[in-house]
CSV table of C-alpha atoms in Angstrom, one decimal:
chain,number,residue,atom,x,y,z
A,28,UNK,CA,-137.8,-127.9,-10.8
A,29,UNK,CA,-139.2,-131.6,-12.3
A,30,UNK,CA,-137.9,-133.5,-9.3
A,31,UNK,CA,-138.6,-130.6,-6.6
A,32,UNK,CA,-142.2,-131.1,-7.5
A,33,UNK,CA,-143.0,-134.2,-8.0
A,34,UNK,CA,-141.5,-134.5,-3.5
A,35,UNK,CA,-143.7,-132.1,-3.3
A,36,UNK,CA,-146.7,-134.0,-5.2
A,37,UNK,CA,-146.0,-137.1,-2.9
A,38,UNK,CA,-145.0,-135.0,0.4
A,39,UNK,CA,-148.7,-133.3,0.2
A,40,UNK,CA,-150.2,-137.4,0.1
A,41,UNK,CA,-148.2,-138.0,3.2
A,42,UNK,CA,-146.7,-140.8,0.8
A,43,UNK,CA,-142.9,-140.2,0.5
A,44,UNK,CA,-141.8,-143.3,0.3
A,45,UNK,CA,-138.6,-145.5,2.3
A,46,UNK,CA,-138.3,-146.5,-1.6
A,47,UNK,CA,-137.7,-143.1,-2.7
A,48,UNK,CA,-135.5,-142.4,0.2
A,49,UNK,CA,-133.9,-145.6,-0.7
A,50,UNK,CA,-133.1,-144.2,-4.5
A,51,UNK,CA,-131.9,-140.9,-3.1
A,52,UNK,CA,-130.7,-141.1,0.2
A,53,UNK,CA,-129.5,-144.5,0.7
A,54,UNK,CA,-131.7,-146.2,3.2
A,55,UNK,CA,-131.9,-150.0,2.9
A,56,UNK,CA,-133.0,-151.6,0.0
A,57,UNK,CA,-136.5,-154.8,1.3
A,58,UNK,CA,-134.8,-156.4,4.1
A,59,UNK,CA,-136.4,-157.5,7.3
A,60,UNK,CA,-134.4,-155.0,9.2
A,61,UNK,CA,-135.2,-152.4,6.6
A,62,UNK,CA,-139.2,-152.7,7.6
A,63,UNK,CA,-138.7,-153.4,11.4
A,64,UNK,CA,-137.0,-150.4,11.5
A,65,UNK,CA,-139.1,-148.2,9.2
A,66,UNK,CA,-140.2,-144.9,10.6
A,67,UNK,CA,-142.7,-141.6,9.3
A,68,UNK,CA,-140.4,-139.5,8.0
A,69,UNK,CA,-141.6,-135.6,7.7
A,70,UNK,CA,-141.8,-134.1,4.5
A,71,UNK,CA,-138.6,-131.6,5.7
A,72,UNK,CA,-136.7,-134.3,7.4
A,73,UNK,CA,-137.0,-135.3,4.2
A,74,UNK,CA,-135.7,-132.3,1.9
A,75,UNK,CA,-132.6,-132.3,4.9
A,76,UNK,CA,-132.0,-135.7,4.3
A,77,UNK,CA,-131.6,-135.6,0.4
A,78,UNK,CA,-129.5,-131.9,0.7
A,79,UNK,CA,-127.1,-134.3,3.2
A,80,UNK,CA,-127.1,-137.2,0.5
A,81,UNK,CA,-125.5,-137.7,-3.1
A,82,UNK,CA,-127.8,-138.1,-6.0
A,83,UNK,CA,-128.5,-141.8,-6.9
A,84,UNK,CA,-128.3,-143.4,-10.3
A,85,UNK,CA,-131.5,-144.7,-10.1
A,86,UNK,CA,-134.4,-142.8,-10.8
A,87,UNK,CA,-137.9,-142.1,-8.9
A,88,UNK,CA,-140.1,-144.4,-11.4
A,89,UNK,CA,-137.4,-147.4,-10.8
A,90,UNK,CA,-137.7,-146.9,-7.0
A,91,UNK,CA,-141.4,-146.4,-7.0
A,92,UNK,CA,-141.9,-150.6,-8.8
A,93,UNK,CA,-140.2,-152.0,-5.5
A,94,UNK,CA,-141.9,-152.5,-2.5
A,95,UNK,CA,-141.5,-149.8,0.5
A,96,UNK,CA,-140.2,-151.3,3.7
A,97,UNK,CA,-142.2,-148.6,5.3
A,98,UNK,CA,-145.5,-149.3,3.3
A,99,UNK,CA,-145.1,-153.2,4.1
A,100,UNK,CA,-144.8,-152.0,8.2
A,101,UNK,CA,-148.0,-149.6,8.2
A,102,UNK,CA,-150.0,-152.4,5.5
A,103,UNK,CA,-148.8,-155.4,8.3
A,104,UNK,CA,-150.5,-152.9,11.3
A,105,UNK,CA,-153.1,-151.8,10.0
A,106,UNK,CA,-153.9,-155.9,8.6
A,107,UNK,CA,-153.4,-156.7,12.4
A,108,UNK,CA,-155.5,-154.0,13.8
A,109,UNK,CA,-158.6,-155.5,11.3
A,110,UNK,CA,-158.4,-152.4,9.2
A,111,UNK,CA,-157.7,-154.5,5.9
A,112,UNK,CA,-155.1,-153.1,3.0
A,113,UNK,CA,-156.1,-156.4,1.4
A,114,UNK,CA,-153.1,-158.0,-0.5
A,115,UNK,CA,-149.4,-156.9,1.4
A,116,UNK,CA,-147.9,-155.4,-0.6
A,117,UNK,CA,-145.4,-152.8,0.5
A,118,UNK,CA,-146.9,-150.5,-2.7
A,119,UNK,CA,-149.4,-146.8,-2.0
A,120,UNK,CA,-152.5,-147.8,-3.4
A,121,UNK,CA,-156.9,-147.0,-3.1
A,122,UNK,CA,-156.7,-150.0,-0.5
A,123,UNK,CA,-154.3,-148.9,1.7
A,124,UNK,CA,-155.9,-145.2,1.6
A,125,UNK,CA,-159.0,-146.3,2.5
A,126,UNK,CA,-157.3,-148.5,5.1
A,127,UNK,CA,-155.3,-145.7,6.6
A,128,UNK,CA,-158.4,-143.5,6.2
A,129,UNK,CA,-160.7,-145.8,7.8
A,130,UNK,CA,-158.1,-146.4,10.7
A,131,UNK,CA,-157.9,-142.5,11.4
A,132,UNK,CA,-161.5,-141.8,12.0
A,133,UNK,CA,-162.1,-144.5,14.4
A,134,UNK,CA,-158.8,-143.4,16.5
A,135,UNK,CA,-160.6,-139.7,16.4
A,136,UNK,CA,-158.0,-138.0,14.0
A,137,UNK,CA,-158.5,-135.9,11.0
A,138,UNK,CA,-160.8,-138.0,8.4
A,139,UNK,CA,-158.1,-138.1,5.6
A,140,UNK,CA,-156.1,-141.2,3.5
A,141,UNK,CA,-152.7,-139.4,4.0
A,142,UNK,CA,-149.8,-141.3,6.5
A,143,UNK,CA,-149.1,-138.5,8.9
A,144,UNK,CA,-146.6,-138.3,11.9
A,145,UNK,CA,-150.0,-139.2,14.2
A,146,UNK,CA,-151.5,-142.0,12.7
A,147,UNK,CA,-148.0,-144.1,12.3
A,148,UNK,CA,-147.4,-143.3,16.1
A,149,UNK,CA,-151.2,-144.5,16.6
A,150,UNK,CA,-150.8,-147.2,14.5
A,151,UNK,CA,-147.6,-148.6,16.1
A,152,UNK,CA,-149.1,-148.6,19.6
A,153,UNK,CA,-151.5,-151.5,18.0
A,154,UNK,CA,-148.6,-153.8,18.8
A,155,UNK,CA,-144.9,-154.3,20.4
A,156,UNK,CA,-144.7,-157.5,17.9
A,157,UNK,CA,-142.1,-157.6,15.2
A,158,UNK,CA,-144.5,-156.5,11.8
A,159,UNK,CA,-142.1,-159.5,9.7
A,160,UNK,CA,-141.1,-162.9,10.9
A,161,UNK,CA,-139.6,-166.3,9.7
A,162,UNK,CA,-141.0,-169.2,8.1
A,163,UNK,CA,-139.7,-172.6,7.1
A,164,UNK,CA,-141.2,-174.0,4.2
A,165,UNK,CA,-142.1,-177.6,5.6
A,166,UNK,CA,-142.9,-181.3,3.2
A,167,UNK,CA,-146.7,-180.5,3.6
A,168,UNK,CA,-146.2,-177.2,1.6
A,169,UNK,CA,-144.3,-178.3,-1.0
A,170,UNK,CA,-146.4,-181.8,-1.7
A,171,UNK,CA,-149.9,-179.9,-2.6
A,172,UNK,CA,-151.5,-181.9,-4.1
A,173,UNK,CA,-152.0,-178.1,-6.4
A,174,UNK,CA,-154.0,-177.9,-9.4
A,175,UNK,CA,-151.5,-178.1,-12.6
A,176,UNK,CA,-153.7,-176.1,-14.7
A,177,UNK,CA,-156.4,-173.7,-13.7
A,178,UNK,CA,-158.6,-173.7,-16.8
A,179,UNK,CA,-160.1,-169.9,-17.0
A,180,UNK,CA,-163.4,-170.8,-17.9
A,181,UNK,CA,-166.0,-171.5,-15.3
A,182,UNK,CA,-167.8,-174.3,-17.0
A,183,UNK,CA,-164.2,-175.7,-17.2
A,184,UNK,CA,-163.6,-175.8,-13.7
A,185,UNK,CA,-166.0,-177.8,-12.9
A,186,UNK,CA,-164.5,-180.9,-14.2
A,187,UNK,CA,-161.1,-179.8,-11.9
A,188,UNK,CA,-162.4,-181.6,-8.5
A,189,UNK,CA,-161.2,-179.4,-6.0
A,190,UNK,CA,-160.1,-176.0,-6.2
A,191,UNK,CA,-157.0,-176.2,-4.3
A,192,UNK,CA,-153.8,-173.3,-4.9
A,193,UNK,CA,-151.6,-173.5,-8.4
A,194,UNK,CA,-148.5,-173.9,-6.4
A,195,UNK,CA,-146.7,-173.4,-3.4
A,196,UNK,CA,-145.7,-169.5,-3.9
A,197,UNK,CA,-149.6,-168.8,-4.3
A,198,UNK,CA,-150.3,-170.6,-1.3
A,199,UNK,CA,-147.4,-169.2,1.4
A,200,UNK,CA,-148.1,-165.7,0.0
A,201,UNK,CA,-152.1,-165.7,0.9
A,202,UNK,CA,-151.4,-167.5,3.6
A,203,UNK,CA,-149.8,-164.6,5.3
A,204,UNK,CA,-152.3,-162.4,3.1
A,205,UNK,CA,-149.1,-161.1,1.0
A,206,UNK,CA,-148.9,-160.0,-3.0
A,207,UNK,CA,-147.1,-162.8,-4.4
A,208,UNK,CA,-144.2,-160.5,-5.9
A,209,UNK,CA,-143.7,-159.2,-2.0
A,210,UNK,CA,-143.5,-162.6,-1.0
A,211,UNK,CA,-140.5,-163.6,-4.1
A,212,UNK,CA,-139.2,-159.7,-3.4
A,213,UNK,CA,-138.5,-160.5,0.2
A,214,UNK,CA,-136.9,-164.2,-0.1
A,215,UNK,CA,-135.3,-163.8,-3.3
A,216,UNK,CA,-132.7,-166.6,-3.2
A,217,UNK,CA,-135.1,-168.8,-1.7
A,218,UNK,CA,-136.6,-171.9,-3.5
A,219,UNK,CA,-140.3,-172.0,-2.7
A,220,UNK,CA,-140.7,-175.2,-4.0
A,221,UNK,CA,-138.1,-177.4,-1.8
A,222,UNK,CA,-139.0,-178.1,1.9
A,223,UNK,CA,-136.5,-176.5,4.4
A,224,UNK,CA,-135.8,-172.7,3.3
A,225,UNK,CA,-137.0,-170.3,6.3
A,226,UNK,CA,-138.7,-166.9,5.0
A,227,UNK,CA,-139.4,-163.5,5.7
A,228,UNK,CA,-143.2,-163.1,5.8
A,229,UNK,CA,-145.9,-160.9,7.4
A,230,UNK,CA,-146.2,-162.0,10.6
A,231,UNK,CA,-150.2,-161.8,10.5
A,232,UNK,CA,-152.7,-164.4,11.8
A,233,UNK,CA,-152.4,-166.8,8.9
A,234,UNK,CA,-154.8,-168.0,6.8
A,235,UNK,CA,-156.8,-170.8,8.3
A,236,UNK,CA,-158.9,-173.9,6.8
A,237,UNK,CA,-162.4,-175.9,7.7
A,238,UNK,CA,-165.1,-174.1,9.7
A,239,UNK,CA,-164.3,-172.0,12.4
A,240,UNK,CA,-165.1,-173.9,15.5
A,241,UNK,CA,-167.1,-171.5,17.9
A,242,UNK,CA,-168.1,-169.0,15.2
A,243,UNK,CA,-169.8,-166.7,15.5
A,244,UNK,CA,-166.8,-165.8,17.8
A,245,UNK,CA,-166.2,-162.3,19.9
A,246,UNK,CA,-166.5,-159.4,19.0
A,247,UNK,CA,-169.6,-160.7,17.3
A,248,UNK,CA,-171.3,-158.9,14.5
A,249,UNK,CA,-174.8,-158.0,14.2
A,250,UNK,CA,-174.2,-155.0,11.4
A,251,UNK,CA,-172.7,-154.7,8.2
A,252,UNK,CA,-172.4,-151.8,6.1
A,253,UNK,CA,-171.2,-152.1,2.3
A,254,UNK,CA,-169.9,-148.8,0.5
A,255,UNK,CA,-170.1,-148.5,-2.8
A,256,UNK,CA,-168.2,-145.0,-3.0
A,257,UNK,CA,-165.2,-146.1,-0.8
A,258,UNK,CA,-165.3,-150.0,-1.9
A,259,UNK,CA,-165.3,-151.0,2.0
A,260,UNK,CA,-166.8,-153.2,3.8
A,261,UNK,CA,-167.3,-152.2,8.0
A,262,UNK,CA,-168.2,-154.6,10.6
A,263,UNK,CA,-170.1,-153.4,13.8
A,264,UNK,CA,-170.4,-154.9,17.3
A,265,UNK,CA,-173.9,-155.6,19.3
A,266,UNK,CA,-172.9,-151.8,20.7
A,267,UNK,CA,-172.5,-150.3,18.0
A,268,UNK,CA,-168.9,-150.1,17.2
A,269,UNK,CA,-166.9,-150.3,14.3
A,270,UNK,CA,-164.7,-153.9,14.9
A,271,UNK,CA,-163.1,-154.2,11.6
A,272,UNK,CA,-162.8,-153.0,7.8
A,273,UNK,CA,-162.1,-154.0,4.2
A,274,UNK,CA,-161.6,-153.3,0.8
A,275,UNK,CA,-164.0,-154.9,-1.9
A,276,UNK,CA,-165.0,-155.2,-5.1
A,277,UNK,CA,-169.0,-154.6,-5.3
A,278,UNK,CA,-170.8,-155.1,-8.2
A,279,UNK,CA,-170.2,-154.2,-11.8
A,280,UNK,CA,-172.4,-152.4,-14.4
A,281,UNK,CA,-173.4,-156.1,-15.7
A,282,UNK,CA,-175.1,-157.3,-12.7
A,283,UNK,CA,-174.7,-154.0,-9.9
A,284,UNK,CA,-174.9,-154.6,-5.8
A,285,UNK,CA,-178.6,-154.1,-4.6
A,286,UNK,CA,-179.4,-151.4,-3.0
A,287,UNK,CA,-181.1,-150.8,0.4
A,288,UNK,CA,-181.0,-153.5,3.5
A,289,UNK,CA,-180.9,-156.9,3.7
A,290,UNK,CA,-180.0,-159.8,6.3
A,291,UNK,CA,-177.2,-162.6,6.8
A,292,UNK,CA,-179.4,-165.7,6.6
A,293,UNK,CA,-176.3,-168.6,6.8
A,294,UNK,CA,-172.3,-168.4,6.9
A,295,UNK,CA,-170.7,-171.3,5.0
A,296,UNK,CA,-166.9,-172.5,5.1
A,297,UNK,CA,-165.2,-174.1,2.6
A,298,UNK,CA,-168.2,-173.4,0.2
A,299,UNK,CA,-169.2,-175.6,-3.3
A,300,UNK,CA,-170.4,-173.0,-6.0
A,301,UNK,CA,-173.3,-173.5,-8.2
A,302,UNK,CA,-174.1,-171.8,-11.4
A,303,UNK,CA,-177.6,-171.1,-12.5
A,304,UNK,CA,-177.8,-170.0,-16.4
A,305,UNK,CA,-180.8,-167.6,-15.4
A,306,UNK,CA,-176.8,-165.3,-13.8
A,307,UNK,CA,-176.1,-164.9,-17.5
A,308,UNK,CA,-172.3,-163.8,-16.8
A,309,UNK,CA,-170.0,-162.8,-19.7
A,310,UNK,CA,-168.4,-165.5,-21.0
A,311,UNK,CA,-170.3,-168.3,-19.5
A,312,UNK,CA,-172.4,-170.4,-22.4
A,313,UNK,CA,-173.7,-173.0,-20.6
A,314,UNK,CA,-177.5,-173.6,-20.2
A,315,UNK,CA,-177.5,-176.2,-17.3
A,316,UNK,CA,-176.2,-175.6,-14.0
A,317,UNK,CA,-172.8,-176.7,-12.8
A,318,UNK,CA,-171.1,-177.0,-9.4
A,319,UNK,CA,-167.5,-176.1,-8.4
A,320,UNK,CA,-165.6,-177.8,-5.4
A,321,UNK,CA,-164.6,-176.2,-2.8
A,322,UNK,CA,-161.4,-174.9,-2.5
A,323,UNK,CA,-159.7,-171.5,-2.2
A,324,UNK,CA,-158.8,-171.1,-6.3
A,325,UNK,CA,-163.2,-171.4,-6.0
A,326,UNK,CA,-165.2,-168.7,-7.6
A,327,UNK,CA,-166.6,-167.8,-4.3
A,328,UNK,CA,-163.3,-168.7,-1.9
A,329,UNK,CA,-162.9,-169.7,0.9
A,330,UNK,CA,-166.4,-168.7,2.4
A,331,UNK,CA,-169.9,-167.6,1.5
A,332,UNK,CA,-172.3,-165.2,3.5
A,333,UNK,CA,-175.6,-165.7,2.3
A,334,UNK,CA,-177.8,-162.3,2.4
A,335,UNK,CA,-181.8,-162.5,2.1
A,336,UNK,CA,-181.9,-161.3,-1.3
A,337,UNK,CA,-181.6,-164.0,-3.5
A,338,UNK,CA,-178.0,-165.0,-5.3
A,339,UNK,CA,-176.3,-162.6,-3.6
A,340,UNK,CA,-173.4,-162.9,-0.6
A,341,UNK,CA,-170.5,-161.8,0.7
A,342,UNK,CA,-167.5,-163.8,-0.6
A,343,UNK,CA,-164.1,-164.8,-1.0
A,344,UNK,CA,-161.9,-164.9,-4.6
A,345,UNK,CA,-159.5,-166.7,-5.9
A,346,UNK,CA,-157.8,-163.2,-6.8
A,347,UNK,CA,-157.3,-161.5,-3.8
A,348,UNK,CA,-154.7,-158.6,-5.1
A,349,UNK,CA,-157.6,-157.7,-7.3
A,350,UNK,CA,-159.8,-157.2,-4.6
A,351,UNK,CA,-161.0,-153.6,-4.5
A,352,UNK,CA,-159.3,-152.9,-8.4
A,353,UNK,CA,-161.8,-155.0,-10.1
A,354,UNK,CA,-165.6,-155.6,-10.4
A,355,UNK,CA,-168.2,-158.9,-9.3
A,356,UNK,CA,-170.4,-160.6,-10.4
A,357,UNK,CA,-173.1,-158.4,-8.3
A,358,UNK,CA,-171.8,-159.6,-5.0
A,359,UNK,CA,-169.5,-158.5,-2.2
A,360,UNK,CA,-166.0,-159.9,-3.0
A,361,UNK,CA,-163.4,-160.0,-0.3
A,362,UNK,CA,-160.0,-161.3,0.2
A,363,UNK,CA,-160.5,-165.4,1.4
A,364,UNK,CA,-158.3,-164.3,5.0
A,365,UNK,CA,-161.1,-160.4,5.1
A,366,UNK,CA,-163.6,-162.9,4.6
A,367,UNK,CA,-162.8,-165.9,6.7
A,368,UNK,CA,-162.5,-163.2,9.5
A,369,UNK,CA,-166.0,-161.6,8.8
A,370,UNK,CA,-167.5,-164.7,8.9
A,371,UNK,CA,-166.0,-166.0,11.8
A,372,UNK,CA,-167.5,-162.8,13.9
A,373,UNK,CA,-170.9,-162.0,11.8
A,374,UNK,CA,-174.0,-163.7,13.3
A,375,UNK,CA,-177.2,-165.4,11.4
A,376,UNK,CA,-179.3,-161.9,11.0
A,377,UNK,CA,-176.9,-159.4,11.2
A,378,UNK,CA,-177.9,-156.3,9.1
A,379,UNK,CA,-176.5,-155.2,5.5
A,380,UNK,CA,-176.7,-151.9,4.8
A,381,UNK,CA,-175.6,-151.0,1.3
A,382,UNK,CA,-174.4,-147.2,1.0
A,383,UNK,CA,-173.8,-145.1,-2.1
A,384,UNK,CA,-173.9,-141.7,-0.7
């Protein structure tokens, strides 16, 4: 009865996972083929598959720890459609559910965070390209330079120099919008610190570097909504249509995000970060201003979108896997790739609205 109840609960959420299928009905483990061939199966189809298969030795709890090929596919398709699930990890969670709901609404479907047949079919229709691809590690990838040890305290980071990645694994995972554990799970026998290895990675636009030429590029963003309740940031074009939707960490009890509205005053790629003691961040004891070099591990990541409210902005982060799951120092924190995406389209003077109802 316990197993049947759990299956029913998962089915009700629309997320009966391919990982669970692998445990109970012998479907493939996490491989390139399993991801490409993954398809949504209705709850009644799952019940039939269960009856036709022998019980597996693995428990449901053990299976759910694994990335799900179906959810990897869904996350890649959402990412490419600019309804970001955050770091692609192949697991259910708030960021994925928020992206599914935003996509469904944009498609005129029921405003639900459930993965349904209709949502899955619409997602598949957005792109016929493979959802994963191969990438060969280059000499440039492995030689760095990297930051051997990243100090945990901000004032110590001011002495590091360029805030580069700490290793090839972190760099490649972020380049392809992936959680580091998923990159390793997809490529278990390939050393990530040696050139020549061919990896399976998410087929998404790789994270770029430096200023985006021609920015703001089409579709230009003239209005941004920061939704404190859903922890999502929505971008709207000149015609008023939604162009992108991203998960975000928005403020904290220490420094809440502002209310009302603001305007974008500037966009900076690869910004320096300057700490002012008047911020009084918890754990920062510096009495004088200090600055931290640019780089993906800079406290504001690879982008700073400056707002007309002093000291507030929309920016990237050195911890993309925590976006939407932890608080920020009052600002609006996106993954580096989402922040670059938003910044590359946003016009100076764009209106930013903070929503909390």
